[in-house]
XYZ file of C-alpha atoms in Angstrom:
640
model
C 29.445 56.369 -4.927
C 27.069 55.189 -7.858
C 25.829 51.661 -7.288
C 27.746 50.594 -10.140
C 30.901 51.086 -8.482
C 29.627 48.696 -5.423
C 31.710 45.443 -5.616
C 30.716 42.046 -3.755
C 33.857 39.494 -3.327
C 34.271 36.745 -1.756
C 32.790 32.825 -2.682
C 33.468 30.161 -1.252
C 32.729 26.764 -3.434
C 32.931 23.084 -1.914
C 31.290 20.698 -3.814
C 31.735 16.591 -3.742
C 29.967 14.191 -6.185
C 27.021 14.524 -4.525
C 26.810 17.479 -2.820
C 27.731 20.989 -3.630
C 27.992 23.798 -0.315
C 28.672 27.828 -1.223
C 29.252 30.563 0.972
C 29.181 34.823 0.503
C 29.689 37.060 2.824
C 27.786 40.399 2.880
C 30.518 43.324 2.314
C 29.717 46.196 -0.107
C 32.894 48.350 -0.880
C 34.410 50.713 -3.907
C 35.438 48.635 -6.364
C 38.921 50.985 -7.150
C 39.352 51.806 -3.215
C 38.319 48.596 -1.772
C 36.395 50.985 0.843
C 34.109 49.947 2.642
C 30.384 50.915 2.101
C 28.186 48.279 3.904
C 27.804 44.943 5.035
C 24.443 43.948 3.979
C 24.846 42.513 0.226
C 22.490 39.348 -0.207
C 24.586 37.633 -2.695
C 24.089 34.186 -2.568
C 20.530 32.542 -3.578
C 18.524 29.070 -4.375
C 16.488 28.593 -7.196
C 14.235 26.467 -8.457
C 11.712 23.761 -6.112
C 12.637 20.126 -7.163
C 15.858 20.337 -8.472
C 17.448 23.467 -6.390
C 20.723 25.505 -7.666
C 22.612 27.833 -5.396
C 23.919 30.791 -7.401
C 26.814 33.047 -5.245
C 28.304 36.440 -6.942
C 31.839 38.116 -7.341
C 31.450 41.370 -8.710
C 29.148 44.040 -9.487
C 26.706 44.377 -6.035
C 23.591 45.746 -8.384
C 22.399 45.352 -12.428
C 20.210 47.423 -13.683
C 20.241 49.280 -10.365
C 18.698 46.514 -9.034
C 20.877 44.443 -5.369
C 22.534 41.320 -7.362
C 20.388 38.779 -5.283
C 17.388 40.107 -5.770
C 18.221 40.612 -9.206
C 19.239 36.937 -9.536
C 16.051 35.963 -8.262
C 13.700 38.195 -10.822
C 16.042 36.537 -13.870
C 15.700 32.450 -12.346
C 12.325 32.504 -10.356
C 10.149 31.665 -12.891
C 12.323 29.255 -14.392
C 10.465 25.724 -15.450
C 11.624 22.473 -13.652
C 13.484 19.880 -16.298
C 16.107 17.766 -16.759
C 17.407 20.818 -18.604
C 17.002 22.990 -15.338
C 20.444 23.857 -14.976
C 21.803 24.556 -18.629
C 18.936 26.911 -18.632
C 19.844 28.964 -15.421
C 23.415 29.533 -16.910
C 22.075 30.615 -20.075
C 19.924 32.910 -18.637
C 22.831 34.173 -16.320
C 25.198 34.574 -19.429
C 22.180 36.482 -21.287
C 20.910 38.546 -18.690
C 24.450 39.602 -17.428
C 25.866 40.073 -20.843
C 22.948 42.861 -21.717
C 22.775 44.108 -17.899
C 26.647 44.852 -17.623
C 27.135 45.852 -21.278
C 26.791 49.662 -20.354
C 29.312 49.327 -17.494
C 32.549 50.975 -19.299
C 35.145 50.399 -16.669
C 36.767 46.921 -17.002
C 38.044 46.743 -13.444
C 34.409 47.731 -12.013
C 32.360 45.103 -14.529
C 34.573 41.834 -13.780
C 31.406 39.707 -12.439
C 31.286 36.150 -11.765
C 28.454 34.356 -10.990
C 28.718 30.827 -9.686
C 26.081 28.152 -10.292
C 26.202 25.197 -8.495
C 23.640 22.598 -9.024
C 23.606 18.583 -10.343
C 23.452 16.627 -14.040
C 21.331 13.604 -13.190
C 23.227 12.745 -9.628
C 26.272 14.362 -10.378
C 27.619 17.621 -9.163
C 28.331 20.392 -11.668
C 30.077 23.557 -11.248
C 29.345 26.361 -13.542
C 30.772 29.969 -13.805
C 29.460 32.630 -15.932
C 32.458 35.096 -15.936
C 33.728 37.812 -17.823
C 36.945 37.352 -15.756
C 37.220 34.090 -14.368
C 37.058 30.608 -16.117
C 38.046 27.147 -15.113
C 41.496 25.912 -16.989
C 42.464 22.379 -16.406
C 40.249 22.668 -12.821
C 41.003 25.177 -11.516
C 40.190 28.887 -11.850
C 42.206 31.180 -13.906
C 41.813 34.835 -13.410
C 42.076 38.504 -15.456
C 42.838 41.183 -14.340
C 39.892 43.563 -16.254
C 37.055 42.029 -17.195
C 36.473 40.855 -21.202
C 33.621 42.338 -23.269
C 31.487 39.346 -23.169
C 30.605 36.688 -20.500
C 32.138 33.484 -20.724
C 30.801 29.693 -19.130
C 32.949 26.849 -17.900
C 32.720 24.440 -15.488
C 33.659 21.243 -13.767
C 32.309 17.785 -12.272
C 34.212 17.027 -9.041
C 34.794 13.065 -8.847
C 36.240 13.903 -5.310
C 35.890 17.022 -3.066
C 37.149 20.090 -4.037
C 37.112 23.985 -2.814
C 37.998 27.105 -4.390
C 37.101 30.678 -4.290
C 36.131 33.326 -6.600
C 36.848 37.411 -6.089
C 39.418 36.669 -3.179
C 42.357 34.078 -2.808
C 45.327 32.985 -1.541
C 44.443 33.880 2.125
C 43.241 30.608 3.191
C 44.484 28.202 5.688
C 45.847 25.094 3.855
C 44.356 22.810 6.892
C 40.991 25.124 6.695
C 40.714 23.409 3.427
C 41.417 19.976 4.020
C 39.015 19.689 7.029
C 36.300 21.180 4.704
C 37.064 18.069 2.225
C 37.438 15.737 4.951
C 34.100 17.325 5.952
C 32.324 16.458 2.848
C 34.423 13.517 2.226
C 33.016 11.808 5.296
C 29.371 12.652 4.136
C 29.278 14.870 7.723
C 25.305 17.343 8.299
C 25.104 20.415 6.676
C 25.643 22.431 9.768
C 29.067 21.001 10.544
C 30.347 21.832 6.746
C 28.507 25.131 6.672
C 30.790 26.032 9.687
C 33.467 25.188 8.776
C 32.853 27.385 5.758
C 32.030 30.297 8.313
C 35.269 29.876 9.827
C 37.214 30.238 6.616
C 35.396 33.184 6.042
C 35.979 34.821 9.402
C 39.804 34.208 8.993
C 39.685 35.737 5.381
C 37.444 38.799 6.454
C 40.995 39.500 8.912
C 42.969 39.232 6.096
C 40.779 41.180 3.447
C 38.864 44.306 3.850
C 36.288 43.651 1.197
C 35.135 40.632 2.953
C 32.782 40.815 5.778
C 32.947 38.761 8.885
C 29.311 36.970 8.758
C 28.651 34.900 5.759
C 25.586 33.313 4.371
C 25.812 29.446 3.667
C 23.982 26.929 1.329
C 24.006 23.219 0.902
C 22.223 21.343 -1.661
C 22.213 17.479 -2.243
C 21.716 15.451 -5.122
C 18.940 13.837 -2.973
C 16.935 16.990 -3.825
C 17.201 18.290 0.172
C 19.467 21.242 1.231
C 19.556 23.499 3.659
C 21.285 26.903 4.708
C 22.368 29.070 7.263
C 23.603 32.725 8.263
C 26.333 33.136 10.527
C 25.778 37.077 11.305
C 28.558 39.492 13.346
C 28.579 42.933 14.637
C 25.953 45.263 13.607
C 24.261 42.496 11.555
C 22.887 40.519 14.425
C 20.334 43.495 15.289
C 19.126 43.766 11.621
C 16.692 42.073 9.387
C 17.694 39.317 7.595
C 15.616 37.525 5.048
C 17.409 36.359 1.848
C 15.805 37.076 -1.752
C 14.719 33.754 -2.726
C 12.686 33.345 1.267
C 11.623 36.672 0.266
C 9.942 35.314 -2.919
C 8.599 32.444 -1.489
C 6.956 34.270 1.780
C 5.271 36.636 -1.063
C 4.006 33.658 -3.666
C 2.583 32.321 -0.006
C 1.227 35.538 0.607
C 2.909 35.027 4.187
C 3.538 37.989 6.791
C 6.079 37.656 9.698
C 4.688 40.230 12.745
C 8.136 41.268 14.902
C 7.964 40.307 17.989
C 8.014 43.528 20.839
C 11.056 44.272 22.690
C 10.837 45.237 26.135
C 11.506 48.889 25.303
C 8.715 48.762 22.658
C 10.423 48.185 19.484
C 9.863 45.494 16.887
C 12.282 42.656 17.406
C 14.254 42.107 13.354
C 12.720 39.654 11.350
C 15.631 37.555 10.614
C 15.855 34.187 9.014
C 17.737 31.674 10.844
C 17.982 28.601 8.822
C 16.479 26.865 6.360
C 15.743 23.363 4.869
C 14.170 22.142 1.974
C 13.521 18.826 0.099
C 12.059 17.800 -2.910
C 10.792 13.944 -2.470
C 9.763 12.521 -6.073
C 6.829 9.686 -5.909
C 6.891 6.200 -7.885
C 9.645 3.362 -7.714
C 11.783 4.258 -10.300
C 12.226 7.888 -8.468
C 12.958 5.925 -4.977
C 15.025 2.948 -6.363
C 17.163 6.332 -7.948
C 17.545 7.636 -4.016
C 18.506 4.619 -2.802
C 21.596 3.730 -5.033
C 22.874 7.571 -3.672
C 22.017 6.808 -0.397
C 21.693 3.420 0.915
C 22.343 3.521 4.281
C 20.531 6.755 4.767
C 17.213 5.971 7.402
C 15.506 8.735 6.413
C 15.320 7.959 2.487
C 13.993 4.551 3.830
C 11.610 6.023 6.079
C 10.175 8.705 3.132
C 10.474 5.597 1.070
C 8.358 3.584 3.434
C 5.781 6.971 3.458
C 5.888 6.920 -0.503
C 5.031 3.059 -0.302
C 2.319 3.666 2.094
C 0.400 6.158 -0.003
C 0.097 3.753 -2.802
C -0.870 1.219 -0.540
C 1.884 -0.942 -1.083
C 1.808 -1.973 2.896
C 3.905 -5.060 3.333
C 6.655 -3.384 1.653
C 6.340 0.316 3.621
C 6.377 -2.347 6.563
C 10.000 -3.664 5.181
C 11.459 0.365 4.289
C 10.209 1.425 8.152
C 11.998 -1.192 9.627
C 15.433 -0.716 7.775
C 15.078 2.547 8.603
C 14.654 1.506 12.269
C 17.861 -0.456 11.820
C 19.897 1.877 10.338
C 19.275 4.686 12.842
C 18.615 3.853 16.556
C 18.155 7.125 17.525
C 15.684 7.998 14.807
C 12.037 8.146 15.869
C 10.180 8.787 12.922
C 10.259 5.529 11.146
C 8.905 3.843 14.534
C 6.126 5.819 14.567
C 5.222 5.194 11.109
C 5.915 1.710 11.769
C 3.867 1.078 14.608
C 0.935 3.121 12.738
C 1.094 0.349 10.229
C 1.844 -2.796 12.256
C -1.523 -1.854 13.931
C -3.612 -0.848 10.889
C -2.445 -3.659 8.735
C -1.615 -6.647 11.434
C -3.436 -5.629 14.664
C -0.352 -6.151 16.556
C -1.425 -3.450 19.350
C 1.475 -4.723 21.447
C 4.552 -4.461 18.764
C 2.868 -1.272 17.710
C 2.557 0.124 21.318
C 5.973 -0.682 21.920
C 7.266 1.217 18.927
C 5.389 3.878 20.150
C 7.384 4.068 23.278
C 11.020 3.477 21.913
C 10.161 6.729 19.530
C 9.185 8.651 22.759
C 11.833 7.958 24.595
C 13.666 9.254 21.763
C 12.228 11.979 21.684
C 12.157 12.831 25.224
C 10.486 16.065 26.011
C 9.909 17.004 22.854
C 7.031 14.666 21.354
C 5.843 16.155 18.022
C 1.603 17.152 18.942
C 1.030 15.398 15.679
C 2.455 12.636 17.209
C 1.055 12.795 20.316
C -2.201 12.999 18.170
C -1.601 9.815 15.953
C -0.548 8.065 19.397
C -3.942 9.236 21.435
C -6.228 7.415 17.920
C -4.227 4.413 18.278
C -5.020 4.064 22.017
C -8.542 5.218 21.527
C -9.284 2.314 18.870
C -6.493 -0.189 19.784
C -7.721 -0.390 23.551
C -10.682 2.040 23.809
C -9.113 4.232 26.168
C -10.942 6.779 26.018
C -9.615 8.435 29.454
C -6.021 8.413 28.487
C -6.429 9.653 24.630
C -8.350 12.320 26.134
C -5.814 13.199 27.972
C -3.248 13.003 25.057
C -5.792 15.001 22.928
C -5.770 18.189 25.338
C -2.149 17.932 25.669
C -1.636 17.950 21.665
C -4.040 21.481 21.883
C -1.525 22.972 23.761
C 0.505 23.706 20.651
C -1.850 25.814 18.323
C 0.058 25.028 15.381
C -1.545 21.348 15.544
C -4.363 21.860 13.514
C -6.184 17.465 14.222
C -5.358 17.753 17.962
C -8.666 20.474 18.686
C -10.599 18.114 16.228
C -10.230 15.023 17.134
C -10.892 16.144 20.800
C -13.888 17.498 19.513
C -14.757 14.210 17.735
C -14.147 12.135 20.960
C -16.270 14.381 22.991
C -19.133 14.428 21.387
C -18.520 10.271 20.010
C -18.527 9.791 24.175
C -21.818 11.929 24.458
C -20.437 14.544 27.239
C -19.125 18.171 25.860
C -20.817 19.069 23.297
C -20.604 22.902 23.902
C -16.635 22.443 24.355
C -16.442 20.189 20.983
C -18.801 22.584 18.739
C -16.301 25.561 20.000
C -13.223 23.288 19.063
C -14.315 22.840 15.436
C -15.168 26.518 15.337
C -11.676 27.139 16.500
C -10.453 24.709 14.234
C -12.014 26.329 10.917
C -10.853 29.380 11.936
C -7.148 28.617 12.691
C -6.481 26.283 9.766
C -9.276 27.799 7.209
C -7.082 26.226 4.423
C -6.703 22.803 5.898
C -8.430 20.175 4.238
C -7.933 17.793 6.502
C -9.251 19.951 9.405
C -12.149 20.839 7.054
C -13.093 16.837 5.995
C -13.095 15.988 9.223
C -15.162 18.925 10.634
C -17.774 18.174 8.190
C -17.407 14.594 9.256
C -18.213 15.471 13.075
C -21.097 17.615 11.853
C -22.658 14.993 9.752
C -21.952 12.176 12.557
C -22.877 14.033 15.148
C -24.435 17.163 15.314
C -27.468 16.687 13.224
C -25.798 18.849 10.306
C -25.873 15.562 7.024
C -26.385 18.092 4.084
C -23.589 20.352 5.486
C -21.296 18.091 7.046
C -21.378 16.394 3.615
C -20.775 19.608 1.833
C -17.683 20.409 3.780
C -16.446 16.861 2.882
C -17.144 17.093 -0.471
C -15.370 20.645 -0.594
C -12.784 18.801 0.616
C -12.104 16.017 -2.121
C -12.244 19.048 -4.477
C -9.496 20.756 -2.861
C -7.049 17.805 -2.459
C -8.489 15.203 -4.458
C -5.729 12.649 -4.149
C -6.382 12.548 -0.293
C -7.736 8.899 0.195
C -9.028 9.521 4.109
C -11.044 12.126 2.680
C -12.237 10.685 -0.682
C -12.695 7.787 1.937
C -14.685 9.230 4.312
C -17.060 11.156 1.696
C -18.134 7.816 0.419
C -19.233 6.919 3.920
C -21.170 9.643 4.185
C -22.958 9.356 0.988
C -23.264 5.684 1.681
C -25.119 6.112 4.628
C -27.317 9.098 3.375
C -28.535 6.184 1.271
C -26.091 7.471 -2.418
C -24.426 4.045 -2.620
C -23.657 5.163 -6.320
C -21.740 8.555 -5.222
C -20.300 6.615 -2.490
C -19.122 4.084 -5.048
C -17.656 7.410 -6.871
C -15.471 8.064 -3.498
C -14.404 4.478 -3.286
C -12.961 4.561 -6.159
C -11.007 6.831 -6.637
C -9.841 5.940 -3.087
C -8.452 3.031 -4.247
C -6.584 3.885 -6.799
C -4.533 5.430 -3.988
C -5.029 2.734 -1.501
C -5.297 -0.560 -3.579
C -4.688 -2.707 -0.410
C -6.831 -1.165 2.514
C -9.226 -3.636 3.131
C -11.959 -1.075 4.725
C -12.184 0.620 1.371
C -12.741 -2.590 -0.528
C -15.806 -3.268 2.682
C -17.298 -0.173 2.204
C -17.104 0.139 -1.583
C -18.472 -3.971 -1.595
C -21.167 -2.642 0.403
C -22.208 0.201 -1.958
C -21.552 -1.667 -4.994
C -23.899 -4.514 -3.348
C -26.688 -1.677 -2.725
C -26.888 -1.195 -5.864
C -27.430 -4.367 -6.803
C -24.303 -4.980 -8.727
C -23.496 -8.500 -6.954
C -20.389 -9.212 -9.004
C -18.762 -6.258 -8.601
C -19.197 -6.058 -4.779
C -18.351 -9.739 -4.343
C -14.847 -8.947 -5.463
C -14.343 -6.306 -3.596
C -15.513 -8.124 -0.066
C -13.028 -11.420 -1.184
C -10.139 -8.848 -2.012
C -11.126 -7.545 1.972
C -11.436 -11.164 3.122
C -8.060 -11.654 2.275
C -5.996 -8.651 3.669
C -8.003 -7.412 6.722
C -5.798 -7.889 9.574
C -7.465 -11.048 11.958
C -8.834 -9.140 14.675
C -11.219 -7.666 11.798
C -11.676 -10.327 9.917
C -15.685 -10.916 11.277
C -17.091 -7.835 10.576
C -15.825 -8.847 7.128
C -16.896 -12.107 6.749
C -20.672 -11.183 8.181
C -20.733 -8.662 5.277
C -19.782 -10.902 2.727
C -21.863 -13.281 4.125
C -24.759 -10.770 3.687
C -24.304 -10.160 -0.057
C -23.817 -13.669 -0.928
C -27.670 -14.278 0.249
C -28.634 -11.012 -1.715
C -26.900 -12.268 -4.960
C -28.662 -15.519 -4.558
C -26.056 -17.785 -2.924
C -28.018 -18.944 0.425
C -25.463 -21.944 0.661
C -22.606 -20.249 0.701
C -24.314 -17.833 2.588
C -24.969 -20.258 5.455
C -21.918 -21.867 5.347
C -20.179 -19.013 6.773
C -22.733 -17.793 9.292
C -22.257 -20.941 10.765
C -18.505 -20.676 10.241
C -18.587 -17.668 12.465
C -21.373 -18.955 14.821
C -18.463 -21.390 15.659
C -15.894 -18.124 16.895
C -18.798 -17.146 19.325
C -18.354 -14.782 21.255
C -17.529 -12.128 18.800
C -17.834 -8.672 18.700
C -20.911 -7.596 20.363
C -21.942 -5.627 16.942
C -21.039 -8.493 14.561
C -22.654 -10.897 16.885
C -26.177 -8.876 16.867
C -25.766 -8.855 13.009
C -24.977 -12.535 13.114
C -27.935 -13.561 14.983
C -30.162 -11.429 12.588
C -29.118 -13.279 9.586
C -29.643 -16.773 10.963
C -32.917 -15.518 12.119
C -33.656 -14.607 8.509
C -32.401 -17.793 7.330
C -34.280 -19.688 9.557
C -31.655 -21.233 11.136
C -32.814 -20.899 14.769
C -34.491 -18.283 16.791
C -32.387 -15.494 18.365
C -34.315 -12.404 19.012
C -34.222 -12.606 22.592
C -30.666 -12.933 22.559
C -30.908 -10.046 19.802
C -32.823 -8.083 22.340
C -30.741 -8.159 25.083
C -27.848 -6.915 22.600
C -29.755 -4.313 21.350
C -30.239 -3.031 24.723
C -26.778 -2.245 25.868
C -26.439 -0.391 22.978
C -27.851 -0.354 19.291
C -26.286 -0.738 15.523
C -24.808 3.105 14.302
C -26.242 1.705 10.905
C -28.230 -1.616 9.743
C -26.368 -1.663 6.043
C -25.441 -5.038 6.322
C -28.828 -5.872 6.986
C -29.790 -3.881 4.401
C -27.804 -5.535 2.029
C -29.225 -8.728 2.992
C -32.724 -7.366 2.426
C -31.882 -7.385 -1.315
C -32.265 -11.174 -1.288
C -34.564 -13.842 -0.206
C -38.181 -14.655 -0.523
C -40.581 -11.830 0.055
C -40.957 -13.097 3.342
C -37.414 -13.361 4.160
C -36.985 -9.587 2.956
C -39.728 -8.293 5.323
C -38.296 -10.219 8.298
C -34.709 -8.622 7.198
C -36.446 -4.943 7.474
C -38.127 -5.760 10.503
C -34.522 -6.967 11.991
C -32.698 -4.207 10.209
C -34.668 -1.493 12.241
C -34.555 -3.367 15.857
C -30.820 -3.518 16.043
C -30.307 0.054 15.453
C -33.459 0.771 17.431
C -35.706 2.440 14.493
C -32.396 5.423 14.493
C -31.349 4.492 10.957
């Protein structure tokens, strides 16, 4: 049997207005015998990344001696995104298969239909390039031998439909109508993609060119989809890993090792599900999503994420918590909400009880990022350091969490016990996750924090940036590292191009104020420390104020300057670290003497830094200035 006489039949199309679902099974027989050969074709494929089509085949099981779905996949890989994406795949189909089948004499043997499913805008479109089948007044007509040259047509469902290419007629009537009921109802991939299995199972009884197992594919207008095999007989002990994963593991450069059976043999690789999504940025793309979907929680939640990352936070607030009300049992957008109601409000209570309504959710199965993001609000929220501890070693159980080993490390050595373990987490870290960013930032953070490493903790960080440099905790902290190796004007660098992604986080506008301040450009940082003043959440707002305070006596305002030292004077007590700051200035001010009181601060514990005081060294008399030095380097206890 030459490979040209190798036939592939059955498709399976159901497709709404929003959502189009294929299914192939795997049979290879003689095209003139219907014997059959195998039952291992890969016929059915996704291309492209943000706009997916599925592409399933009736026909010819190899062109130019090449299997059809790998074939497909060499002709559409490289295929550009564009609104154009799809009119381009079918022209490349009708090319490709035109020139590829041309030298195929037998009419019976070359009928070939390949059927591209895929979306125009929001709405579904079904295409077949055929040089037997075509769509006449919506449905699909058929020849018996195929015509010389391939032919497109196609269709826009308003409402559900199905059809098949290569074999019909064998389908049960009610099959059908609880597939479109199926769609109709907007019901998960899973439950349509089985019901497309079980179609094919009763057709496979009915047909010997059709296979039992089938391969199924879902793709939304939302830009997700997922598929799914449903394998039988001699299949379930083979590999199976479908052209387009194939392509993907290889542009990845990723390896799958078979696990051992107990007799010694490698396990097959096989692939058992898939899902994808391509999630756009900016309003416009969003506001699109929403009018598809508007009682969908998980478009508000990645809506809410989207919002977030520009740092619109009042409004990822609002998309978290529809999500929350449109889905009970959906844990996700409580998480994210509770990150945020801390972060932006200071509401530890609301946020700690989101916490706990997502793990109960959950259950047992608490995602170790999760677990991780949970253990650094308790850590900061309530300075329980036992329990996120705790929650930290838990999180390293699962060695696919790449923060869990260093944030334990970070705790460890920020509490001043472990430094052996922590130095051997970060190790582990880098090694695990070489590629992480994140991992690396924040290893290079630890190092320059802690271990006495500044020039290369600051050179991992920096590495960093340049490897993801829209990442606004790492462009975030790389300008606190340069700003306190004394490079306010790299720092300022960092800041700013943190902002741009984070507009509204009031720690960036502190810490860029600060820099901005250091180098003497008043104005600038003035603007940045009001624009803090007026979104930091309350139980922040001091260390705030005592920095604007601070530059307002460097840029030559001692009034206003005053005013607001004795402002927050009046809060006493505060903060123990804003409090020893506090003191300092009115010292330098000569409003009262406090260094005994500053004393006794300073020994339970000194300043990590003395920029605010350094800040406030910029102004003054001479006098003043050398009494802000002298200050500057008792509260942090000369360690600056």
């Amino acid at each position: 049997m030459t490979r040209t006489g190798l036939q592939v039949t059955l498709v399976q199309v159901l497709a709404g207005r929003r959502s189009v679902h294929l299914a192939c099974d795997f049979r290879l027989t003689d095209a003139r015998t219907q014997r059959l050969i195998e039952d291992s074709a890969h016929k059915l494929v996704r291309v492209g990344t943000e706009r997916s089509a599925l592409v399933g085949v009736t026909g010819l099981a190899h062109l130019d001696s090449i299997p059809v779905g790998e074939w497909i996949v060499r002709r559409l890989g490289t295929l550009e995104p564009g609104p154009d994406f799809l009119d381009r795949i079918v022209e490349s189909l009708r090319s490709s298969a035109q020139s590829s089948a041309a030298y195929i004499r037998d009419a019976l043997v070359r009928r070939t239909t390949f059927v591209v499913g895929g979306f125009s805008g929001t709405q579904a479109r079904i295409v077949l390039v055929s040089n037997f089948e075509a769509f006449f007044n919506g449905r699909v007509k058929r020849e018996g031998l195929a015509a010389d040259r391939f032919a497109v047509s196609g269709i826009r469902p308003k409402a559900p439909i199905y059809f098949t290419t290569g074999v019909t007629g064998v389908e049960k009537p009610e099959d059908i109508e609880k597939a479109r009921l199926l769609v109709r109802s907007e019901a998960d991939d899973s439950a349509i993609q089985r019901s497309l299995a079980e179609i094919n199972k009763w057709v496979s009884a009915r047909s010997l060119s059709v296979s039992p197992g089938c391969y199924t594919a879902t793709i939304h207008a939302t830009g997700s989809g997922s598929s799914q095999p449903f394998l039988s007989g001699g299949q379930l002990d083979s590999p199976f890993i479908p052209p387009d994963v194939q392509l993907m593991m290889h542009e990845l450069q990723t390896v799958f090792r078979p696990a051992i059976k107990p007799d010694g043999h490698p396990s097959p690789i096989q692939i058992r599900g898939t899902t994808h999504a391509f999630i756009g940025t900016g309003e416009k793309y969003w506001q699109g999503q929403l009018r598809l979907t508007p009682h969908s929680a998980a478009v508000w939640n990645n809506y809410g994420a989207d919002l977030a990352g520009r740092g619109r936070f009042e409004e990822a607030r609002r998309a978290y918590t529809r999500a929350c009300e449109l889905d009970e049992t959906y844990p996700t957008p409580r998480v994210n909400l509770a990150g945020r109601v801390w972060v932006d409000l200071g509401d530890a209570a609301t946020a700690e009880g989101l916490f706990q309504e997502a793990f109960a959710i959950w259950k047992n199965k608490i995602p170790s990022n999760e677990i991780v993001r949970y253990a650094n609000f308790r850590l900061y929220a309530y300075r329980d350091e036992a329990e996120a501890e705790a929650l930290f070693r838990k999180a390293c159980r699962d060695k696919d969490c790449p923060m869990a080993p260093v944030r334990l490390a970070q705790l460890l050595l920020e509490t001043g016990r472990g430094k052996d373990e922590a130095v051997d987490l970060l190790a582990s870290a880098r090694e695990r996750f070489p590629t992480n960013q994140e991992v690396l930032g924040h290893v290079g953070f630890a190092e320059f924090r802690y271990l006495g490493l500044p020039e290369q903790g600051r050179a991992r960080l920096e590495q960093a940036c340049v490897a993801d440099p829209t990442n606004a905790d790492l462009l975030t902290m790389a300008g606190d590292v340069c700003l306190l190796t004394g490079d306010p004007s790299t720092a300022s660098y960092y800041y700013r191009k943190a902002i741009k992604r984070l507009p509204t986080h009031w720690a960036i506008h502190l810490n860029w104020g600060l820099a901005l301040a250091l180098e003497q450009n008043f104005e600038a940082a003035l603007k940045h420390l009001r624009e803090a003043t007026a979104i930091v959440p309350p139980d922040q707002s001091a260390s705030v104020q005592i920095n604007l305070a601070a530059v307002l006596w460097a840029s030559g305002d001692r009034s206003a300057a005053v005013d607001l030292l004795h402002s927050l004077q009046g809060h006493l007590p505060l903060p123990r670290e804003v409090e020893m700051e506090l003191l300092a200035m009115l010292e330098i001010a000569g409003e009262g003497s406090h260094r005994d009181r500053i004393a006794d601060l300073v020994a339970s514990g000194p300043l990590p830094t003395a920029l605010t005081m350094q800040a406030m060294a910029l102004g003054g008399t001479a006098t003043e200035q050398t009494v802000a030095r002298e200050l500057a380097a008792l509260l942090v206890n000369d360690s600056l």
